[in-house]
Coordinates of C-alpha atoms and ligand atoms in Angstrom, one line a residue:
X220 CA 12.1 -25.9 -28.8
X221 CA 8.6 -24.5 -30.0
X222 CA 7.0 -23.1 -26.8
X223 CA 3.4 -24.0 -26.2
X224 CA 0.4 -21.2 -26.2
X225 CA -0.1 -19.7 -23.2
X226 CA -3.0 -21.0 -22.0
X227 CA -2.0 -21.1 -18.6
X228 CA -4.7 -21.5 -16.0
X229 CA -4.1 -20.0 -12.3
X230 CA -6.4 -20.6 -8.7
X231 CA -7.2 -17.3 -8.4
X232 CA -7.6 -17.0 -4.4
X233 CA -9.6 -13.8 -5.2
X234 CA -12.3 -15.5 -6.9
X235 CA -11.3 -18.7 -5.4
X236 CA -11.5 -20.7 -8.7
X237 CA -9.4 -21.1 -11.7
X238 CA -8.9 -18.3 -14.3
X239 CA -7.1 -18.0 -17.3
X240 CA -3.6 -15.7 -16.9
X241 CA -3.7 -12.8 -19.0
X242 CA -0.7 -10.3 -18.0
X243 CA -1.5 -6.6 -18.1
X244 CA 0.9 -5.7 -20.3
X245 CA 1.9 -8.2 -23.3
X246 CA 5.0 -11.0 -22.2
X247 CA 5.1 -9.0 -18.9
X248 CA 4.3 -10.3 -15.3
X249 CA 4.7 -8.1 -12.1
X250 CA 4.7 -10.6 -9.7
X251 CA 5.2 -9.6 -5.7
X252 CA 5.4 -12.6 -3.2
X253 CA 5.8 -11.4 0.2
X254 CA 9.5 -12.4 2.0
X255 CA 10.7 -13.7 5.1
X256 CA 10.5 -11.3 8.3
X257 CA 14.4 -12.1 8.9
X258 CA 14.6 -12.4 13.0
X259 CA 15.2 -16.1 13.0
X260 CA 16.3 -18.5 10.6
X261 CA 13.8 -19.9 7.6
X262 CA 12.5 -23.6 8.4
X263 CA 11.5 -25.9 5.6
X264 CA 7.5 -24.3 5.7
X265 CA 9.1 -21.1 4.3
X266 CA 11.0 -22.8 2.0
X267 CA 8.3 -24.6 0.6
X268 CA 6.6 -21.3 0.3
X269 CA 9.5 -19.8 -1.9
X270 CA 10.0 -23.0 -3.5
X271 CA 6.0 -23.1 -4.7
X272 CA 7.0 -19.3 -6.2
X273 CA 10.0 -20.2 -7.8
X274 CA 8.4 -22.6 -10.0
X275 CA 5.9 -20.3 -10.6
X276 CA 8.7 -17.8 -11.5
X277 CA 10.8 -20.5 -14.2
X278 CA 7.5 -21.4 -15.7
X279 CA 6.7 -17.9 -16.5
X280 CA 9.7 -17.2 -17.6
X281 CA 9.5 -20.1 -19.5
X282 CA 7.1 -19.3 -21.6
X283 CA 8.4 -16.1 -22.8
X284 CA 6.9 -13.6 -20.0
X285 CA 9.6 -10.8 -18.8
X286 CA 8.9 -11.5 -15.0
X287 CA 9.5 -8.7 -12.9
X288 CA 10.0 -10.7 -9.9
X289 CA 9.8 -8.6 -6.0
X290 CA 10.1 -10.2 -2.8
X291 CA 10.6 -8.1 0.3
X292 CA 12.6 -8.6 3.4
X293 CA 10.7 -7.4 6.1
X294 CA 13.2 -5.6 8.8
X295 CA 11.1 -3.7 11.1
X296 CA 6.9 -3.3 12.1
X297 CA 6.3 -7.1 12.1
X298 CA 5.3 -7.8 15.8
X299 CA 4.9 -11.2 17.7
X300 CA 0.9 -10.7 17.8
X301 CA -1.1 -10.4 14.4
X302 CA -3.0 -7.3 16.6
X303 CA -0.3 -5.0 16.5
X304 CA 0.7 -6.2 20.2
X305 CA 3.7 -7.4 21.9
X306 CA 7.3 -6.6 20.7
X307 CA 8.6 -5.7 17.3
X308 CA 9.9 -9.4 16.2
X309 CA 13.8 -8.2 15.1
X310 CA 14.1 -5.7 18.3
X311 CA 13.2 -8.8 20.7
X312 CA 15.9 -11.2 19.0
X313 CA 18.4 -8.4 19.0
X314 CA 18.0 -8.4 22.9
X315 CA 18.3 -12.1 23.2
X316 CA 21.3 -11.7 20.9
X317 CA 22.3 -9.2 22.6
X318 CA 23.6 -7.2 19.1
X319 CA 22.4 -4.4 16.7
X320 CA 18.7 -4.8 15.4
X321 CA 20.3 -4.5 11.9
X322 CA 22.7 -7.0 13.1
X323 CA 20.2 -9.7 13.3
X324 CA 18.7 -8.0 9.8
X325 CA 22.0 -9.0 8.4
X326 CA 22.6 -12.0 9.7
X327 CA 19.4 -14.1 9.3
X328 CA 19.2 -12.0 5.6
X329 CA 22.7 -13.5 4.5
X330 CA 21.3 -16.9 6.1
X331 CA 18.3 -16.6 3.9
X332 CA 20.0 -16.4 0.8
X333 CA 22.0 -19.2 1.2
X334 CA 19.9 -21.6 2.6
X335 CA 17.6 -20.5 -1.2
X336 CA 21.0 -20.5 -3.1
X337 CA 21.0 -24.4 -1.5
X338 CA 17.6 -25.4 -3.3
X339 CA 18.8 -23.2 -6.5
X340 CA 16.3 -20.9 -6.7
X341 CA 16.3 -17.6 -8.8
X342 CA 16.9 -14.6 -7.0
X343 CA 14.5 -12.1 -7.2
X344 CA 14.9 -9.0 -9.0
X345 CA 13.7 -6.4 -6.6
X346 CA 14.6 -7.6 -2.6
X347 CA 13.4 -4.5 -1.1
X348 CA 13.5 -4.0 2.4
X349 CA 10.7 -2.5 5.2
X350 CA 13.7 -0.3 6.6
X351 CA 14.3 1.2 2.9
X352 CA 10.8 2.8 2.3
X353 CA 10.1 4.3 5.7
X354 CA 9.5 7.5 3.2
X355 CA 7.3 5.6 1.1
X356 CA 5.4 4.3 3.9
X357 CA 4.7 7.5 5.3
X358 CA 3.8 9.2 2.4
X359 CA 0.9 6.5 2.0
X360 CA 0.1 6.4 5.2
X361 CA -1.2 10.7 4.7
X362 CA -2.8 9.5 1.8
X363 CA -5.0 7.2 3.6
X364 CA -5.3 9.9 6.8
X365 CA -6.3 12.4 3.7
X366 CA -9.2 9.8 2.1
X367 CA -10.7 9.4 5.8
X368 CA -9.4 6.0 6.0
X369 CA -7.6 6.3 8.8
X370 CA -6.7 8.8 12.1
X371 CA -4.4 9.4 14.3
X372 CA -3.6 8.9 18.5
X373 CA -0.9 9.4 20.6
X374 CA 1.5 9.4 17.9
X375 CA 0.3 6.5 16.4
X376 CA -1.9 6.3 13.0
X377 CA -4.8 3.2 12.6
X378 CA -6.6 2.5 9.7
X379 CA -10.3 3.1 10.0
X380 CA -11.9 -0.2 8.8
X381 CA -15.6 1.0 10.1
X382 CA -15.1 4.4 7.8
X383 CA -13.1 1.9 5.2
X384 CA -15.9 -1.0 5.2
X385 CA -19.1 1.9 4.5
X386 CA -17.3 2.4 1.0
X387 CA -15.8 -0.8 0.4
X388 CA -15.7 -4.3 0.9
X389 CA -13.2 -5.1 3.6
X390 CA -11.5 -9.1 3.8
X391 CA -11.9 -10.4 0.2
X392 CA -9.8 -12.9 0.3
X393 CA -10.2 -14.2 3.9
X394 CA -14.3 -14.1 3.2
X395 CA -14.5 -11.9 6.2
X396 CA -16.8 -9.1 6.8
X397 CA -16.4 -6.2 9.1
X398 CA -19.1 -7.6 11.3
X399 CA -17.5 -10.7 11.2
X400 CA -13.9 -9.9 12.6
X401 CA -15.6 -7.7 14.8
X402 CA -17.4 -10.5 16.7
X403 CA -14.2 -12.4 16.4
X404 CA -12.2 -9.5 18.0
X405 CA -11.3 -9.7 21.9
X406 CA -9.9 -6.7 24.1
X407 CA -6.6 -6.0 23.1
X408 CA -3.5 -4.1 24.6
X409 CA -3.4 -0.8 23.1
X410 CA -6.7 -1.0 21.9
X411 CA -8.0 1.2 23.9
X412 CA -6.1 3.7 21.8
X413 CA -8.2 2.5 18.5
X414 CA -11.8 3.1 17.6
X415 CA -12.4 -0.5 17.1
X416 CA -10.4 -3.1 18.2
X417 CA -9.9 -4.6 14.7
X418 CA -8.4 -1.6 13.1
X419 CA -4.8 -2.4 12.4
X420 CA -1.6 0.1 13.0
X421 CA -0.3 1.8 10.0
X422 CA 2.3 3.7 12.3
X423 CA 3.1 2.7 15.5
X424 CA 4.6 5.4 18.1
X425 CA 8.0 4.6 19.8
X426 CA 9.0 5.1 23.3
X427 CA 12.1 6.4 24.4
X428 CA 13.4 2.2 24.8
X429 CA 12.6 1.9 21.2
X430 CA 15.7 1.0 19.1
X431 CA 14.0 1.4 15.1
X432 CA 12.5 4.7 14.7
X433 CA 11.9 6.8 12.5
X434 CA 10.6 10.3 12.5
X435 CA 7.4 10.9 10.7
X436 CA 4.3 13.9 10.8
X437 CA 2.8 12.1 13.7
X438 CA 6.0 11.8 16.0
X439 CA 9.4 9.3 16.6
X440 CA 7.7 5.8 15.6
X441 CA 7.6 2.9 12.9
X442 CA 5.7 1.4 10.2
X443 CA 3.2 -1.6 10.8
X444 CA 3.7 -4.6 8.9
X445 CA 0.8 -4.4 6.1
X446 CA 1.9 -1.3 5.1
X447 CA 5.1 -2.1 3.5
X448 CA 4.2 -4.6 1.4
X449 CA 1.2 -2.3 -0.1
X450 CA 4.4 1.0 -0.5
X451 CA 6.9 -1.4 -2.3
X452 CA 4.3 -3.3 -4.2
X453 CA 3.5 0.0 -5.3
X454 CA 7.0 1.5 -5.7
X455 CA 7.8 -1.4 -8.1
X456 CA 5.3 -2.9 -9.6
X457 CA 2.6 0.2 -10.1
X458 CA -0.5 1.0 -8.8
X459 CA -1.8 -2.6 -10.1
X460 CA -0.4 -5.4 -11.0
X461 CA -0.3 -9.2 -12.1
X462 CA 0.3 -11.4 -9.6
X463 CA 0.7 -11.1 -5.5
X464 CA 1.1 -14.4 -3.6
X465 CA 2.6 -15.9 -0.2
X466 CA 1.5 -18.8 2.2
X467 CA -1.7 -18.9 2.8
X468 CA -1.8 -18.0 6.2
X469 CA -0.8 -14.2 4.7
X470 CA -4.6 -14.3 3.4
X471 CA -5.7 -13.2 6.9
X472 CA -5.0 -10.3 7.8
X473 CA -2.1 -10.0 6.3
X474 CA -3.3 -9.4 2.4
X475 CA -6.9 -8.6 3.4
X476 CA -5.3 -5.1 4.9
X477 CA -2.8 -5.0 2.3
X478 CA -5.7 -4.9 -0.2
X479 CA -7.5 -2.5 2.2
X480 CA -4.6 -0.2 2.3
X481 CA -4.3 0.0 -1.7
X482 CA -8.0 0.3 -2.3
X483 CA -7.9 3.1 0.2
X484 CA -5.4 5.3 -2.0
X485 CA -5.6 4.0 -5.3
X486 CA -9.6 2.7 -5.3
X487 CA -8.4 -1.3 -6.4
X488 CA -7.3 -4.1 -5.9
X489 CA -3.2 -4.2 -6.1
X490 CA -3.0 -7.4 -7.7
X491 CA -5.2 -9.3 -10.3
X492 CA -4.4 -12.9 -9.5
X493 CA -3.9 -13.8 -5.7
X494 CA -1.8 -17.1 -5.4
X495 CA -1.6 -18.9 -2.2
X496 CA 0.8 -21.7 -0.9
X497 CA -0.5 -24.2 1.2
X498 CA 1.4 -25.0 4.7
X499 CA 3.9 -27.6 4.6
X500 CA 3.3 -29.9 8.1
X501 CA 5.0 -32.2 10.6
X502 CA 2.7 -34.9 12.1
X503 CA 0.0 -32.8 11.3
X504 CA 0.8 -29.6 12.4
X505 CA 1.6 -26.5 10.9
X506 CA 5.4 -26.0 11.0
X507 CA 6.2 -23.1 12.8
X508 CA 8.2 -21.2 15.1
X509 CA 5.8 -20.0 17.2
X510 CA 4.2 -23.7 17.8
X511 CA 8.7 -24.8 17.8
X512 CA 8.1 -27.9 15.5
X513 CA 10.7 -25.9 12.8
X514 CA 12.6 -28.5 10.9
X515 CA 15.6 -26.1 9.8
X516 CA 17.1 -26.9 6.3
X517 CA 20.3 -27.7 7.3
X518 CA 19.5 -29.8 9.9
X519 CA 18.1 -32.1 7.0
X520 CA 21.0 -31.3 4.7
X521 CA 23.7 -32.4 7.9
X522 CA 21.6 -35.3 8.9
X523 CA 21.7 -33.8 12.6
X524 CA 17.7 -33.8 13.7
X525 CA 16.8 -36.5 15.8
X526 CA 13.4 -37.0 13.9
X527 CA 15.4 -38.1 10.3
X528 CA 17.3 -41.2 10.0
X529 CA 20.1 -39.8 7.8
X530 CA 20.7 -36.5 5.3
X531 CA 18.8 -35.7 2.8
X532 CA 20.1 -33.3 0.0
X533 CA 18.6 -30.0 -0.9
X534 CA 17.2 -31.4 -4.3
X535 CA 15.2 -34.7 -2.8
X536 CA 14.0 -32.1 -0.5
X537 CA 13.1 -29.7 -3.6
X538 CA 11.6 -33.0 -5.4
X539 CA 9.3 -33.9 -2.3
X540 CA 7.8 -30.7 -2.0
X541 CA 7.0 -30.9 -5.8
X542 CA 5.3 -33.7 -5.3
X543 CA 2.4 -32.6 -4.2
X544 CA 0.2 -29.7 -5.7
X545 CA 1.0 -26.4 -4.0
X546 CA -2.3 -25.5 -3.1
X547 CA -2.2 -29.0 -0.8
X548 CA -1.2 -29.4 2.6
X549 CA 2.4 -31.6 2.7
X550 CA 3.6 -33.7 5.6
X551 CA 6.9 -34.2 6.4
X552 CA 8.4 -37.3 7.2
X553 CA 11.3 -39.8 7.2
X554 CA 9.4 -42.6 4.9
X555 CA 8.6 -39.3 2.7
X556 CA 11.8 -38.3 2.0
X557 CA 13.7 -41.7 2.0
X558 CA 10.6 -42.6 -1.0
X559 CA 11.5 -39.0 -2.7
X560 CA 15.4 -39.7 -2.5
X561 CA 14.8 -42.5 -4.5
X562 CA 12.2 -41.2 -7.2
X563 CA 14.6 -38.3 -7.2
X564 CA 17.6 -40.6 -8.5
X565 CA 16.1 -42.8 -10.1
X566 CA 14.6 -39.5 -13.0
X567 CA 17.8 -38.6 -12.7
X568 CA 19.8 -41.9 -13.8
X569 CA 17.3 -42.2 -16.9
X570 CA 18.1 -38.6 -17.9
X571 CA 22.1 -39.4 -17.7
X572 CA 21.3 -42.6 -19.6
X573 CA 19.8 -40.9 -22.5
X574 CA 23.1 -40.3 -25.0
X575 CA 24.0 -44.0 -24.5
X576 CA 20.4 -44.8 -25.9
X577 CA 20.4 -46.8 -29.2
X578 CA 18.4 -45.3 -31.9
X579 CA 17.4 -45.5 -35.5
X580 CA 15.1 -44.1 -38.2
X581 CA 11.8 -46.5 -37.2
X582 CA 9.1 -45.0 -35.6
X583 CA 9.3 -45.1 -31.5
X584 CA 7.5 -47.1 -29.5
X585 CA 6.3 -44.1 -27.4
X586 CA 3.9 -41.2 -28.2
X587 CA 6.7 -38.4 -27.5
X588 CA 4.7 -35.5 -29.0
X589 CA 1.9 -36.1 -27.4
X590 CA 3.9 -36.8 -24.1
X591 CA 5.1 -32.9 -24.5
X592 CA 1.8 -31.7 -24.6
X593 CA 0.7 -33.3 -21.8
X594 CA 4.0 -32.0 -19.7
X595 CA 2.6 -28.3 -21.2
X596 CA -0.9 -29.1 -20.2
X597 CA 0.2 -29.9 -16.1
X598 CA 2.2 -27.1 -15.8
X599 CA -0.5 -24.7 -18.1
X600 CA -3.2 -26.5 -15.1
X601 CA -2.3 -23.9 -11.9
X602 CA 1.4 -25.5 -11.9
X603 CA 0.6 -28.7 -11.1
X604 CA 4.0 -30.5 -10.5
X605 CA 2.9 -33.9 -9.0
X606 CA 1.3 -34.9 -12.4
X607 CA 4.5 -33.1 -14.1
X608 CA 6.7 -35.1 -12.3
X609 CA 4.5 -38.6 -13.5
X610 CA 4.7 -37.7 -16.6
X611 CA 8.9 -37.4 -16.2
X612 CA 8.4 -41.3 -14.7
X613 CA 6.6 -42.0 -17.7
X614 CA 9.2 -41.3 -19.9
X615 CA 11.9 -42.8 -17.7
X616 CA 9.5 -45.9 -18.1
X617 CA 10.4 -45.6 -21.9
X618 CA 14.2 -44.8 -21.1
X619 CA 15.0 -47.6 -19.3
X620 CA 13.2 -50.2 -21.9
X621 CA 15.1 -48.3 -25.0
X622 CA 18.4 -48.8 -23.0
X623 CA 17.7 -52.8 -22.4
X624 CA 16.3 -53.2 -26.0
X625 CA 13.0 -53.4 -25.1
X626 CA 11.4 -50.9 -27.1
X627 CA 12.5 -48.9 -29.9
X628 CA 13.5 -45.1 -30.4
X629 CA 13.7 -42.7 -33.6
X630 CA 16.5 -40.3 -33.3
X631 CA 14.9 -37.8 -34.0
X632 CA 12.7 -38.4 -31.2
X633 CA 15.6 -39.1 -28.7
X634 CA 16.7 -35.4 -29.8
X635 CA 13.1 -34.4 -28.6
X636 CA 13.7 -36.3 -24.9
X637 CA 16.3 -35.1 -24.2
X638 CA 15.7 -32.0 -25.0
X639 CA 12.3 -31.8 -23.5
X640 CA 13.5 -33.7 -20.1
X641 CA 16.7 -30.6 -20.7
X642 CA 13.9 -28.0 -20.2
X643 CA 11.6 -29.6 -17.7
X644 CA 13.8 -31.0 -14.9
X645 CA 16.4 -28.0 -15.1
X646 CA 14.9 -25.1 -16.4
X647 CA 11.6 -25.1 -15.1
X648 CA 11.9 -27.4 -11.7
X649 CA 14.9 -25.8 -11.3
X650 CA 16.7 -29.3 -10.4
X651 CA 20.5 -29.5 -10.0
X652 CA 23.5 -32.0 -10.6
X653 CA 26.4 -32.3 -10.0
X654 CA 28.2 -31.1 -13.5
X655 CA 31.5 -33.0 -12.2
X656 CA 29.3 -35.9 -12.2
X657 CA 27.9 -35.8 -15.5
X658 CA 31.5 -34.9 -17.0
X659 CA 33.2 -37.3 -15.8
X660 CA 30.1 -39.8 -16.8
X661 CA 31.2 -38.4 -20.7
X662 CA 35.0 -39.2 -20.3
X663 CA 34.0 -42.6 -18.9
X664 CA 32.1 -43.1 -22.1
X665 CA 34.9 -41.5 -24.3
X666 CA 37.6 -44.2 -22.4
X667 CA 35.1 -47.2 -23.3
X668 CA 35.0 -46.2 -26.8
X669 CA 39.3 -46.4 -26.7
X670 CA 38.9 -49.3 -25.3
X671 CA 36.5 -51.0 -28.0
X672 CA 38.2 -49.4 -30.8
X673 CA 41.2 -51.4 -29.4
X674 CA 39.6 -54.7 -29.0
X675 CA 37.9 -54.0 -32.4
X676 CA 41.6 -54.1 -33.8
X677 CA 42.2 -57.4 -31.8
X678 CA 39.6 -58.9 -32.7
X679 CA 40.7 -58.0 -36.7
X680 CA 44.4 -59.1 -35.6
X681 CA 43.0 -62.7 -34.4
X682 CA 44.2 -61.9 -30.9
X683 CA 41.6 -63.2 -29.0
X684 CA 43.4 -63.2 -25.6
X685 CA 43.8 -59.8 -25.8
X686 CA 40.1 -58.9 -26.7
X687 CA 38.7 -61.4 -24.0
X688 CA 40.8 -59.8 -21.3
X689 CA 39.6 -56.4 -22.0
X690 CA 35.7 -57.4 -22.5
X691 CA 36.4 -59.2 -19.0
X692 CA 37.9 -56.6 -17.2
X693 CA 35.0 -54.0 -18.6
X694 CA 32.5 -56.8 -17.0
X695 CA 34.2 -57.0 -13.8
X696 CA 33.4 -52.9 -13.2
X697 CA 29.9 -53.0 -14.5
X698 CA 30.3 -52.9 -18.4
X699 CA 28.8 -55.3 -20.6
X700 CA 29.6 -55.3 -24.2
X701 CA 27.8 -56.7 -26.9
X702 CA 29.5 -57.8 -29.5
X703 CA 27.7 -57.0 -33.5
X704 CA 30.3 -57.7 -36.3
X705 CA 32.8 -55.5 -36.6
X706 CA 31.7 -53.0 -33.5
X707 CA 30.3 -53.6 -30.0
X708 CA 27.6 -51.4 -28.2
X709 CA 28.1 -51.3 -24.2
X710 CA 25.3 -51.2 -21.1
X711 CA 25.8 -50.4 -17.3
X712 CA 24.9 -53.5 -15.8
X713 CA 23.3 -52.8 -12.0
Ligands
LIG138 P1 7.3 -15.4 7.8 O1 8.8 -15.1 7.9 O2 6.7 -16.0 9.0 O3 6.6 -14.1 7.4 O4 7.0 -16.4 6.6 C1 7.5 -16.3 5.4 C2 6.7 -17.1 4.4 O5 6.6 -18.5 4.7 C3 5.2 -16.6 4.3 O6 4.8 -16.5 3.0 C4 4.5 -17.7 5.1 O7 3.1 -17.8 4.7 C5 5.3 -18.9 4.7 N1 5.1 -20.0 5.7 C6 5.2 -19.9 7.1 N2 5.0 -21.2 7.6 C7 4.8 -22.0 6.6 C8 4.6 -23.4 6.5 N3 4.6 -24.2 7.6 N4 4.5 -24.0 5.3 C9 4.5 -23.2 4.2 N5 4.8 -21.9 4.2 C10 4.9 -21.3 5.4
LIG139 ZN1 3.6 -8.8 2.6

């Protein structure tokens, strides 16, 4: 299939407007999307998250870039407060647990990848871990001590946003100032240890208690949580890069320090284009764990919270999120998903119906080139699946007439569906069926043929009993045939 040009348009969140992609390097994309902090297990807001990113992944991929695709796990310096305050999030489960920090690590990491594996998304290509680069971490943690950017007390390293923000602009992406966050800061634990409130830990020391330590110049202690993302971004993806993305609730502080951290080493921005995923919601409000409104995947996938009248399957969950544009806000809800179930089966059915289609060498009664383009042009528009996905309907639309003789299809053309449907529902969308299902769909349709071949010789033989009884008995399961000459074609009646 000739691939379209690439003139893919991305939000840039950095410039908050849409920019054309151009990759650093020729048919190359770093991309790094920041991962799950694995103390607890994903709900359906993070999946949407890495759902948003795995589109983003296919589509790149589909177009002929080489994606070099890293998402972290973060294990270690991710604490319960954004300030740096309160317990380190894996330490405090692995108390309640009452096992091994890296015990939880493991557990809710294995979790992870199968609850992904469940919505068939691609697996990264780097999943590098917090724990794994402590020696990264430290050694750009002296860089920033050696550019002035940031000092050290009691064992514990800040960064300097007051020195940082007199050389460079601090908060980018959040549209914060120094002066701003500053007026926005309150008195926080432990920050009497800090210059200014708002400077953020880059090493934190550990007391004796303290499970995950590691030693480092400035004492026994552990990384804080912006600063692995900026080492492994670094590590494996260079000094700059395509694109960086997460939810946007990351944008602040999360990514503002990040970017902070790099500028302070390497004098730039990390990434070019900043993508962010809008929050997915339940009556309204952010789904989170800390507010406990988490709707956990499997949950949904069991049919065993309260809030759902049945199951829902990992793919109608997969094609409701699609339906709206990433960068919107999405509400879950029963009437959602019970309406997505059944746009999700119904593009489905047409695509199985499309070998049984007739065709012939008249022009079709539907503008399919022009329908490819515009499938190119929604996805080359910032990814925008919702208009994707009517376009899909559109061609169902024509489907569904072709197979009741409504409307007529050139073969060539039905080639072109199915091929383009092929590349769009399972390549890019990243959709799954069942592959039983769709095999034993082509051995029905092989026994049917038997079976007309054999009332074909019937019919020649004048034994109409015979050819009745088996046209009947086809009826009685669903199959109408329709009778030409010397052949007879066959529909799925409903
Ligand atoms: P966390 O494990 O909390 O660091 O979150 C992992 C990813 O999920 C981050 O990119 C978050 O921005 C994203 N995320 C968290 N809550 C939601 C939500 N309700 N909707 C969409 N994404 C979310
Ligand atoms: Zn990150």
């Amino acid at each position: 299939m000739t691939l379209p040009p690439k003139d893919l348009r991305i939000f840039n969140s950095l410039s908050k407007k849409k920019e054309s992609f151009n990759s650093l390097n020729p048919n190359i994309v770093g991309m790094y999307v920041c991962g799950p902090t694995v103390y607890n297990t994903v709900h359906l807001g993070n999946c949407r998250t890495f759902i948003s990113f795995d589109v983003i992944c296919r589509y790149l991929t589909h177009l002929g870039y080489k994606v070099r695709y890293v998402r972290n796990i973060t294990d270690v310096g991710h604490m319960e407060n954004d300030d740096d305050t309160g317990e380190d999030k894996i330490s405090k489960r692995a108390k309640i647990e009452n096992i091994e920090p890296m015990e939880i690590v493991q557990k809710y990491t294995n979790e992870f990848h199968s609850i992904l594996d469940s919505f068939n998304l691609l697996k990264p290509n780097i999943e590098p871990t917090a724990t794994g680069h402590i020696i990264e971490q430290i050694e750009m943690i002296n860089k920033i001590i050696k550019n002035g950017y940031a000092y050290v007390k009691n064992g514990s390293v800040y960064f300097d946003l007051m020195n940082f923000s007199k050389d460079h602009k601090y908060g980018v992406l959040s549209n914060r100032n120094f002066d701003d966050i500053k007026n926005e800061s309150r008195s926080l634990k432990g920050s009497d240890e800090k210059k200014n409130p708002q400077d953020f830990a880059l090493w934190k020391k550990a007391n004796d208690s303290h499970i995950m330590k590691w030693p480092s110049p400035w004492g026994s202690g552990f990384p804080g949580w912006h600063i692995e993302c900026s080492a492994m971004g670094h590590k494996y993806l260079g000094e700059k890069f395509d694109i960086h993305g997460g939810g946007m609730d990351l944008k602040f502080p999360h990514h503002d320090c990040e970017i902070a951290q790099s500028k302070s080493v390497y004098g730039e921005n990390p990434a070019n284009y900043w993508i962010h995923t809008n929050m997915l919601t339940l009556n309204g409000k952010k789904m989170s764990k800390s507010i406990g409104n988490s709707v956990l995947p499997n949950e949904i996938f069991e049919g065993s919270n309260k809030t759902f009248s049945k199951s829902f399957s990992p793919m109608t969950l997969k094609f409701f999120m699609y339906q709206a544009h990433y960068r919107n806000i999405l509400d879950l809800s029963d009437n959602a998903l019970h309406a997505a179930e059944k746009g999700f089966k119904k593009l489905i059915d047409s695509y199985k119906l499309i070998k049984d289609l007739p065709c012939n060498d008249k022009n079709s009664e539907f503008e399919i080139k022009e329908w490819v383009d515009r499938c190119y042009q929604t996805m080359n528009d910032d990814f925008n699946t919702p208009v994707l996905i009517s376009e899909l309907f559109e061609c169902s639309k024509f489907i569904k007439s072709v197979y009741l003789g409504f409307k007529n299809l050139n073969k060539n053309d039905k080639i072109l569906i199915e091929k383009t449907l092929k590349v769009f529902l399972f390549d890019i969308l990243g959709f799954k069926i069942d592959q039983t299902e769709l095999e034993k769909k082509s051995n029905e349709d092989n026994l049917v043929k038997i079976l007309i071949n054999l009332r074909n010789q019937a019919r020649q033989n004048n034994d109409f009993n015979l050819s009745d009884d088996i046209r009947n008995k086809l009826l009685e399961i669903g199959i109408k045939l329709n009778d030409n000459k010397d052949d007879s074609s066959y529909n799925y009646i409903d």
